[in-house]
PDB file of C-alpha atoms in Angstrom:
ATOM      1  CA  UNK Y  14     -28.096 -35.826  -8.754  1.00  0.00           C
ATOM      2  CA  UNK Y  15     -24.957 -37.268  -7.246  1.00  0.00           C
ATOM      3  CA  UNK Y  16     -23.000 -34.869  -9.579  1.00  0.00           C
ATOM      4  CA  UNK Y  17     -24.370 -32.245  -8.543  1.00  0.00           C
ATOM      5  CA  UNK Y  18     -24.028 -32.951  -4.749  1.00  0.00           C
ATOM      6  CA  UNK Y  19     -20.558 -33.136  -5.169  1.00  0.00           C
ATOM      7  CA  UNK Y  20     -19.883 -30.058  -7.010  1.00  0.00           C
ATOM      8  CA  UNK Y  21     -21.731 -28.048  -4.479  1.00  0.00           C
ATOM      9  CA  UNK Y  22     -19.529 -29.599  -1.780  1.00  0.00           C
ATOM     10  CA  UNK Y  23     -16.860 -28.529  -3.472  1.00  0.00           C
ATOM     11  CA  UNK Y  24     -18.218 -24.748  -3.789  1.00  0.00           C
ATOM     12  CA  UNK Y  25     -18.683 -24.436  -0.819  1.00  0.00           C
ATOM     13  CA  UNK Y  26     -15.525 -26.163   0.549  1.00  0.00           C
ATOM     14  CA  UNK Y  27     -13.717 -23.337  -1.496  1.00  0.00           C
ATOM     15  CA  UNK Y  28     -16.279 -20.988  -0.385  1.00  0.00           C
ATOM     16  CA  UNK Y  29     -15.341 -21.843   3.225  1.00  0.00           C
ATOM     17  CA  UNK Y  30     -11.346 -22.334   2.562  1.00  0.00           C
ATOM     18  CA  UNK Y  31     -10.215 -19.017   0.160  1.00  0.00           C
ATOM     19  CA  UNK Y  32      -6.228 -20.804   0.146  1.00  0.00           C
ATOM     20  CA  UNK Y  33      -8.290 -23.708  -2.442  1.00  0.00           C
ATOM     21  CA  UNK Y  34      -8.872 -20.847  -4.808  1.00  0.00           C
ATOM     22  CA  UNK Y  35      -8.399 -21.980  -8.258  1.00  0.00           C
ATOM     23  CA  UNK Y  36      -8.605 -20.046 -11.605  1.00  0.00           C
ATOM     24  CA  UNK Y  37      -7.735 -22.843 -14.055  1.00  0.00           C
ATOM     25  CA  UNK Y  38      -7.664 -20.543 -17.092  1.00  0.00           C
ATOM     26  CA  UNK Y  39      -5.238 -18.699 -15.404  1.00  0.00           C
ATOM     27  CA  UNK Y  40      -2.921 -21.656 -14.160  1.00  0.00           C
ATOM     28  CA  UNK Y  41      -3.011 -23.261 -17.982  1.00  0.00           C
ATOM     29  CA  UNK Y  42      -1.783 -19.738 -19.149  1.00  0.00           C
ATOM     30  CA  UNK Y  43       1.067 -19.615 -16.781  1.00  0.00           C
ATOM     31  CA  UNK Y  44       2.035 -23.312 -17.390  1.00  0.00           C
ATOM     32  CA  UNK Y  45       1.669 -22.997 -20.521  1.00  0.00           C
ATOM     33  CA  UNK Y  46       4.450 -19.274 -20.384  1.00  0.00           C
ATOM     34  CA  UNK Y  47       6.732 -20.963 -18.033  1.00  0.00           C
ATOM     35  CA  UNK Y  48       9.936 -20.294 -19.964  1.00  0.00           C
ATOM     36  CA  UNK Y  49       9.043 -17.462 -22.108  1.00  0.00           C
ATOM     37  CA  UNK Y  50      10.587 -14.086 -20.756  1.00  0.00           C
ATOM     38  CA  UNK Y  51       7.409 -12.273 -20.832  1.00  0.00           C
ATOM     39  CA  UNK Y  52       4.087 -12.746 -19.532  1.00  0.00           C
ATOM     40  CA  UNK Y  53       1.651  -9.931 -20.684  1.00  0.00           C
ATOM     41  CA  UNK Y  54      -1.679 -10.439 -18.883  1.00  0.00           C
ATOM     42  CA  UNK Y  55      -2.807  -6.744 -19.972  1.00  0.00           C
ATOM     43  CA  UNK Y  56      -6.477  -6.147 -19.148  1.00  0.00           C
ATOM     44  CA  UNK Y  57      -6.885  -9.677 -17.948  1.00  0.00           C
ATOM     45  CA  UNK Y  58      -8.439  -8.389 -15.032  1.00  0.00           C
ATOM     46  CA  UNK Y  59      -6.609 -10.364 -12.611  1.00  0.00           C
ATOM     47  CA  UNK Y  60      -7.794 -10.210  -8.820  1.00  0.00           C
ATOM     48  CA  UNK Y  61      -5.655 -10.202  -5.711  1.00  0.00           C
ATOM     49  CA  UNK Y  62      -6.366 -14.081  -5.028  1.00  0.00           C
ATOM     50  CA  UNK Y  63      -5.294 -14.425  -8.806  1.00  0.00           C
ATOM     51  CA  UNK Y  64      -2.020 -12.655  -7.655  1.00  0.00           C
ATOM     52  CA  UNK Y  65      -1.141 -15.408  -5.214  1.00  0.00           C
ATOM     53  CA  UNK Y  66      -1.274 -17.566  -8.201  1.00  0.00           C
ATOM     54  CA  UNK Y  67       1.073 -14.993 -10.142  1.00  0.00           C
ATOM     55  CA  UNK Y  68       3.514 -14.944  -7.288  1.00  0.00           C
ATOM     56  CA  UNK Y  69       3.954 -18.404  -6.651  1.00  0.00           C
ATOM     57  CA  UNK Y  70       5.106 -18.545 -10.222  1.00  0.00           C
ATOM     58  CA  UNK Y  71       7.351 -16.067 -10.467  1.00  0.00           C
ATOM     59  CA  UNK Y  72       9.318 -16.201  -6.955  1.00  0.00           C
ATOM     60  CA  UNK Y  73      10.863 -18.971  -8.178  1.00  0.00           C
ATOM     61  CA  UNK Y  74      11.256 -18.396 -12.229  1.00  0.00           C
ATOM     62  CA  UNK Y  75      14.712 -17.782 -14.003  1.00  0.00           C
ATOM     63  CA  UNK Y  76      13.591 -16.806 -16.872  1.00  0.00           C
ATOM     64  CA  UNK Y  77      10.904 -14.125 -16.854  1.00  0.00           C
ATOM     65  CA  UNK Y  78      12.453 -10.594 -17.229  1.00  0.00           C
ATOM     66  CA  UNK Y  79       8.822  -8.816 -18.027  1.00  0.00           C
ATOM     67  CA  UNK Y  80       5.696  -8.553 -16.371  1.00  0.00           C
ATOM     68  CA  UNK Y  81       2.709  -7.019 -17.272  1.00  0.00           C
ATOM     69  CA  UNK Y  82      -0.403  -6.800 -15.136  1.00  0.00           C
ATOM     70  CA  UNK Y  83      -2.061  -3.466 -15.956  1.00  0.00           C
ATOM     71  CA  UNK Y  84      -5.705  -2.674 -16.522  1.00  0.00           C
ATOM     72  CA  UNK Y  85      -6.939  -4.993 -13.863  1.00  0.00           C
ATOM     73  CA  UNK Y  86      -8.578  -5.212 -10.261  1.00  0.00           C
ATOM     74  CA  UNK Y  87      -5.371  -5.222  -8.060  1.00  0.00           C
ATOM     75  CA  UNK Y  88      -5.621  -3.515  -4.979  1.00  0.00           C
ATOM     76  CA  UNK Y  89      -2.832  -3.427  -2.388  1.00  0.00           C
ATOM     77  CA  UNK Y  90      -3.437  -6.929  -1.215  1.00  0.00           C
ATOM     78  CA  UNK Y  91      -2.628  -8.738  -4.226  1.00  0.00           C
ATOM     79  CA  UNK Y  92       0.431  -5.764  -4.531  1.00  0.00           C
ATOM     80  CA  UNK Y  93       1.847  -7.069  -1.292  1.00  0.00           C
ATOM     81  CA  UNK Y  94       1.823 -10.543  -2.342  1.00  0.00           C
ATOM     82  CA  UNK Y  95       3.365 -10.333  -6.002  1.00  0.00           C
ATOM     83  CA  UNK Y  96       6.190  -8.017  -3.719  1.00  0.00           C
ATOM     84  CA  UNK Y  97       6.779 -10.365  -1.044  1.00  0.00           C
ATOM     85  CA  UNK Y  98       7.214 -13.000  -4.287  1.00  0.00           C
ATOM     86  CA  UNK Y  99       9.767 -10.932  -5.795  1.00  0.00           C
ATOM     87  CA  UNK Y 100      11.815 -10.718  -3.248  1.00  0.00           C
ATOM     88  CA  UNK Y 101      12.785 -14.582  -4.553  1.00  0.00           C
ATOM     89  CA  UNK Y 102      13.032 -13.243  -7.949  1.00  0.00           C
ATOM     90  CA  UNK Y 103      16.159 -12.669  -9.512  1.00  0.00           C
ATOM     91  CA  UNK Y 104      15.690 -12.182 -13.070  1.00  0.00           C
ATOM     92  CA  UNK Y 105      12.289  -9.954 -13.707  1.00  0.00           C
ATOM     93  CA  UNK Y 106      13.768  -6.211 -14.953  1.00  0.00           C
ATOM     94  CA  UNK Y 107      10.145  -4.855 -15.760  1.00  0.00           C
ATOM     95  CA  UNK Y 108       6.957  -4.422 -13.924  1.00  0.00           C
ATOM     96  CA  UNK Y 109       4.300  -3.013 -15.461  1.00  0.00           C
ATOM     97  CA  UNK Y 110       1.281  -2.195 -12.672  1.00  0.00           C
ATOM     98  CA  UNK Y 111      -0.394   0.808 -14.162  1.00  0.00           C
ATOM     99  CA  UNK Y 112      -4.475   1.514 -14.377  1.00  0.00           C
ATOM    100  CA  UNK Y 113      -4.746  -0.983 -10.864  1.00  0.00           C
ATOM    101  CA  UNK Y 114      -5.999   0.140  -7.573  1.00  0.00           C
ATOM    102  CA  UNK Y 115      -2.772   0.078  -5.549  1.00  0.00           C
ATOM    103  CA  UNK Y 116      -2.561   3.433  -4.061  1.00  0.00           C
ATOM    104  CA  UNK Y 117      -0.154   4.434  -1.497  1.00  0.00           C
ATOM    105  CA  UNK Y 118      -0.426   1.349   0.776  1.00  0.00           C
ATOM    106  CA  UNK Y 119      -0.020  -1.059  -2.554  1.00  0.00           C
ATOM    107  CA  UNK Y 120       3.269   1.350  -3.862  1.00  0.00           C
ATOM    108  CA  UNK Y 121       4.702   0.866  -0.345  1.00  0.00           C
ATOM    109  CA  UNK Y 122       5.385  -2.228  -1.302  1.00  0.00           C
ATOM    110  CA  UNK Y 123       6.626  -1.675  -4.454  1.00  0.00           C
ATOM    111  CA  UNK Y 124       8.934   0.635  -2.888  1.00  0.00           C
ATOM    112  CA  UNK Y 125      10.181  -1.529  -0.031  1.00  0.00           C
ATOM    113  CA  UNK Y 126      11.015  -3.947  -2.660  1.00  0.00           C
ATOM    114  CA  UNK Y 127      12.716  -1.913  -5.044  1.00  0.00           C
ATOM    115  CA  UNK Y 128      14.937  -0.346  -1.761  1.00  0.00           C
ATOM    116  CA  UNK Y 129      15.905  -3.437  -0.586  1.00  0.00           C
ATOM    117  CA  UNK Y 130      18.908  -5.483  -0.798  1.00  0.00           C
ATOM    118  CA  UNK Y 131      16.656  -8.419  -2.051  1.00  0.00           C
ATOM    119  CA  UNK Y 132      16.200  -7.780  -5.406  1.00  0.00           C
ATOM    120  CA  UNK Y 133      18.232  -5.892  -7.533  1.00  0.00           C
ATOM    121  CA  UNK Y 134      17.415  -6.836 -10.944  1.00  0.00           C
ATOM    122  CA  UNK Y 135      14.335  -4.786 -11.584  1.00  0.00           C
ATOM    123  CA  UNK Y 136      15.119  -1.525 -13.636  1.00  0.00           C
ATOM    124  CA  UNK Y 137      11.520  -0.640 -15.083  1.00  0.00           C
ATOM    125  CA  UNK Y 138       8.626   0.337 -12.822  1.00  0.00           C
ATOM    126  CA  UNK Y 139       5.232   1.584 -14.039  1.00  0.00           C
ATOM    127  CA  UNK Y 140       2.848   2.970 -11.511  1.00  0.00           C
ATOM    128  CA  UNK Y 141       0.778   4.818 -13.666  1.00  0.00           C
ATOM    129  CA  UNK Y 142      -3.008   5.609 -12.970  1.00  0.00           C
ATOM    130  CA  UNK Y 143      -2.341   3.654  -9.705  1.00  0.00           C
ATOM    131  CA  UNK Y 144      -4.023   6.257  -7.877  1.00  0.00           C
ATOM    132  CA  UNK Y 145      -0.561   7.613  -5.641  1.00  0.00           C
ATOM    133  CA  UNK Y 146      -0.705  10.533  -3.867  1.00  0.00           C
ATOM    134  CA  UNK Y 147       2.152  13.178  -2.621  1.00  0.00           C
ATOM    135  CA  UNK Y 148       2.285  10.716   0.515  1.00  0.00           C
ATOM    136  CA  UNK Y 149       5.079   8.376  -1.449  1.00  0.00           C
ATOM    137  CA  UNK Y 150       7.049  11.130  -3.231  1.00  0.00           C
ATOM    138  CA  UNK Y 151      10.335  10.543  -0.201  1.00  0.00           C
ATOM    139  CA  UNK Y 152       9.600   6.713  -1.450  1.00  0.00           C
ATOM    140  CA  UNK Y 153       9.955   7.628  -4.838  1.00  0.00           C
ATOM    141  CA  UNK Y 154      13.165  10.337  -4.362  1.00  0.00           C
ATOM    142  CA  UNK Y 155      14.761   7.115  -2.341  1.00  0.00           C
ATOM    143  CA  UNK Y 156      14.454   5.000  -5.192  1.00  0.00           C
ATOM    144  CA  UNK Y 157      15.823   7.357  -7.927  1.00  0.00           C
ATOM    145  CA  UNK Y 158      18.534   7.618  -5.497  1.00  0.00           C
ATOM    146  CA  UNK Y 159      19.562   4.275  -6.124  1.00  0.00           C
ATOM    147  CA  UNK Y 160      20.548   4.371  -9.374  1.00  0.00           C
ATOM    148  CA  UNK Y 161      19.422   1.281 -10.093  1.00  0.00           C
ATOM    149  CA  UNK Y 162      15.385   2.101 -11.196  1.00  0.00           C
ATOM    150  CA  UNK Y 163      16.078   3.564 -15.433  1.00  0.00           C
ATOM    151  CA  UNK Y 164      12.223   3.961 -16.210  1.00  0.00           C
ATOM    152  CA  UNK Y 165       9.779   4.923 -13.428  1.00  0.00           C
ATOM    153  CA  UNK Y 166       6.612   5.933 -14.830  1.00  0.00           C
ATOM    154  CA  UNK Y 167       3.955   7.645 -12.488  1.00  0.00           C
ATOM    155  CA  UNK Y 168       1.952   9.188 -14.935  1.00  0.00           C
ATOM    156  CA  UNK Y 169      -1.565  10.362 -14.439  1.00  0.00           C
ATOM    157  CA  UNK Y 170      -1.898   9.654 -10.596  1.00  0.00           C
ATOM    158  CA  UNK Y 171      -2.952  12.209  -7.626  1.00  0.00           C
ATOM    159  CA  UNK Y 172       0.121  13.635  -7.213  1.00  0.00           C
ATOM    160  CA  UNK Y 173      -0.118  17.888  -6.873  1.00  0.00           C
ATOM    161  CA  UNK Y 174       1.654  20.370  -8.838  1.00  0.00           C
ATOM    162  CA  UNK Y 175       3.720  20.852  -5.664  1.00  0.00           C
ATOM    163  CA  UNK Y 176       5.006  16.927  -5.250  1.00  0.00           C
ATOM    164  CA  UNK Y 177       5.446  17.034  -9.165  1.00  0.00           C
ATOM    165  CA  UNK Y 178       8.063  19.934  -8.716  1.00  0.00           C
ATOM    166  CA  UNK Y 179       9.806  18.267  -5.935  1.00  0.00           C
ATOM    167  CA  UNK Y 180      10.358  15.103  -7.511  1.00  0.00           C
ATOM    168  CA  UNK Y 181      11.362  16.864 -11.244  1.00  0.00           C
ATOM    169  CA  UNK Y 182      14.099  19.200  -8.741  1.00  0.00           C
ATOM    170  CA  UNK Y 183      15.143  15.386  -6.437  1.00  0.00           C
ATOM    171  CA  UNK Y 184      16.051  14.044 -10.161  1.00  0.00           C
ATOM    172  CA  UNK Y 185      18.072  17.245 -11.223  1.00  0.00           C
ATOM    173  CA  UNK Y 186      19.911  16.938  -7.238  1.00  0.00           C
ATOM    174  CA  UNK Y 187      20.245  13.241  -7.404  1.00  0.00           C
ATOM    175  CA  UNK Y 188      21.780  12.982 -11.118  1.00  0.00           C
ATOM    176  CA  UNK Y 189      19.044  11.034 -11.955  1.00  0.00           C
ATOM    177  CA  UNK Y 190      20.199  10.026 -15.598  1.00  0.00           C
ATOM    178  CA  UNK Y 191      16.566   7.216 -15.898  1.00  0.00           C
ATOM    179  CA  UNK Y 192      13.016   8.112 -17.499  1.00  0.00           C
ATOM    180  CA  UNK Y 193      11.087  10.494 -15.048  1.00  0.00           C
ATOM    181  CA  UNK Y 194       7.088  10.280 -16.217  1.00  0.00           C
ATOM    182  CA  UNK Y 195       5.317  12.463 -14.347  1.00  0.00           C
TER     183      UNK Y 195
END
């Protein structure tokens, strides 16, 4: 009985506190991945509170150059956070966010941190199925401008015929020489 008293204290202490959020499955995987340059949590279907467990890790890790969180629940809460992480970041070269919930407000992010002076070792973006509209195409034009960004997918989003055409003729104007999926 006393067991049991305690673990529903504890419920609903984390209940009633979301910053003691714990996934422990997902804490022993990144523990565990610490120094291997890849972490590949494809169709893990990590949440946004999961992603302030994600971005503690990697704001301060040296040695991750991939990550891959596609095929899960991330909306543009857990975006922002994971963003605001990287800024720290100064070896990750690949992000892979496609099939998540983002949308324009959780790209924003994306492309604030890609434009920025604060990190300038990611090369690889993919924002497919991320549902993005023609509302971030001048984000998107920006960051081709750069130079910097070799792969940007945004495959299979809301984007119209119209905002497809003016991003194809910003690559021809820009000399973008990266991977353009549209």
């Amino acid at each position: 009985m006393e067991d049991n008293e305690n673990r529903l204290r504890l419920i609903t202490l984390d209940e009633q506190n979301p910053s003691l959020y714990q996934n422990e499955w997902l804490q022993k995987l990144l523990d565990d991945n610490k120094t291997k340059p890849s972490l590949n949590l494809f169709y893990e279907l990590i949440n946004d509170d999961d992603m302030k467990m994600i971005a503690k890790e990697m704001a301060n890790n040296k040695t991750r150059i991939i990550l891959n969180l596609s095929c899960s629940p991330i909306t543009a809460k857990g975006c922002q956070y994971l963003c605001n992480a990287l800024e720290r970041n100064s070896t990750l070269e690949a992000l892979f966010l496609c099939d998540n919930h983002l949308g324009d407000d959780g790209a924003q992010f994306v492309w604030q941190l890609l434009l920025a002076d604060k990190n300038k070792t990611i090369r690889a973006i993919d924002l497919s199925l991320t549902e993005l509209t023609d509302n971030c195409i001048d984000k998107i034009v920006e960051v081709m401008k750069t130079a910097r960004i070799r792969y940007i997918d945004i495959e299979k989003n809301h984007l119209s015929i119209e905002g497809k055409q003016q991003l194809r003729q910003a690559a021809i104007d820009n000399n973008y020489t990266g991977k353009l999926y549209l």
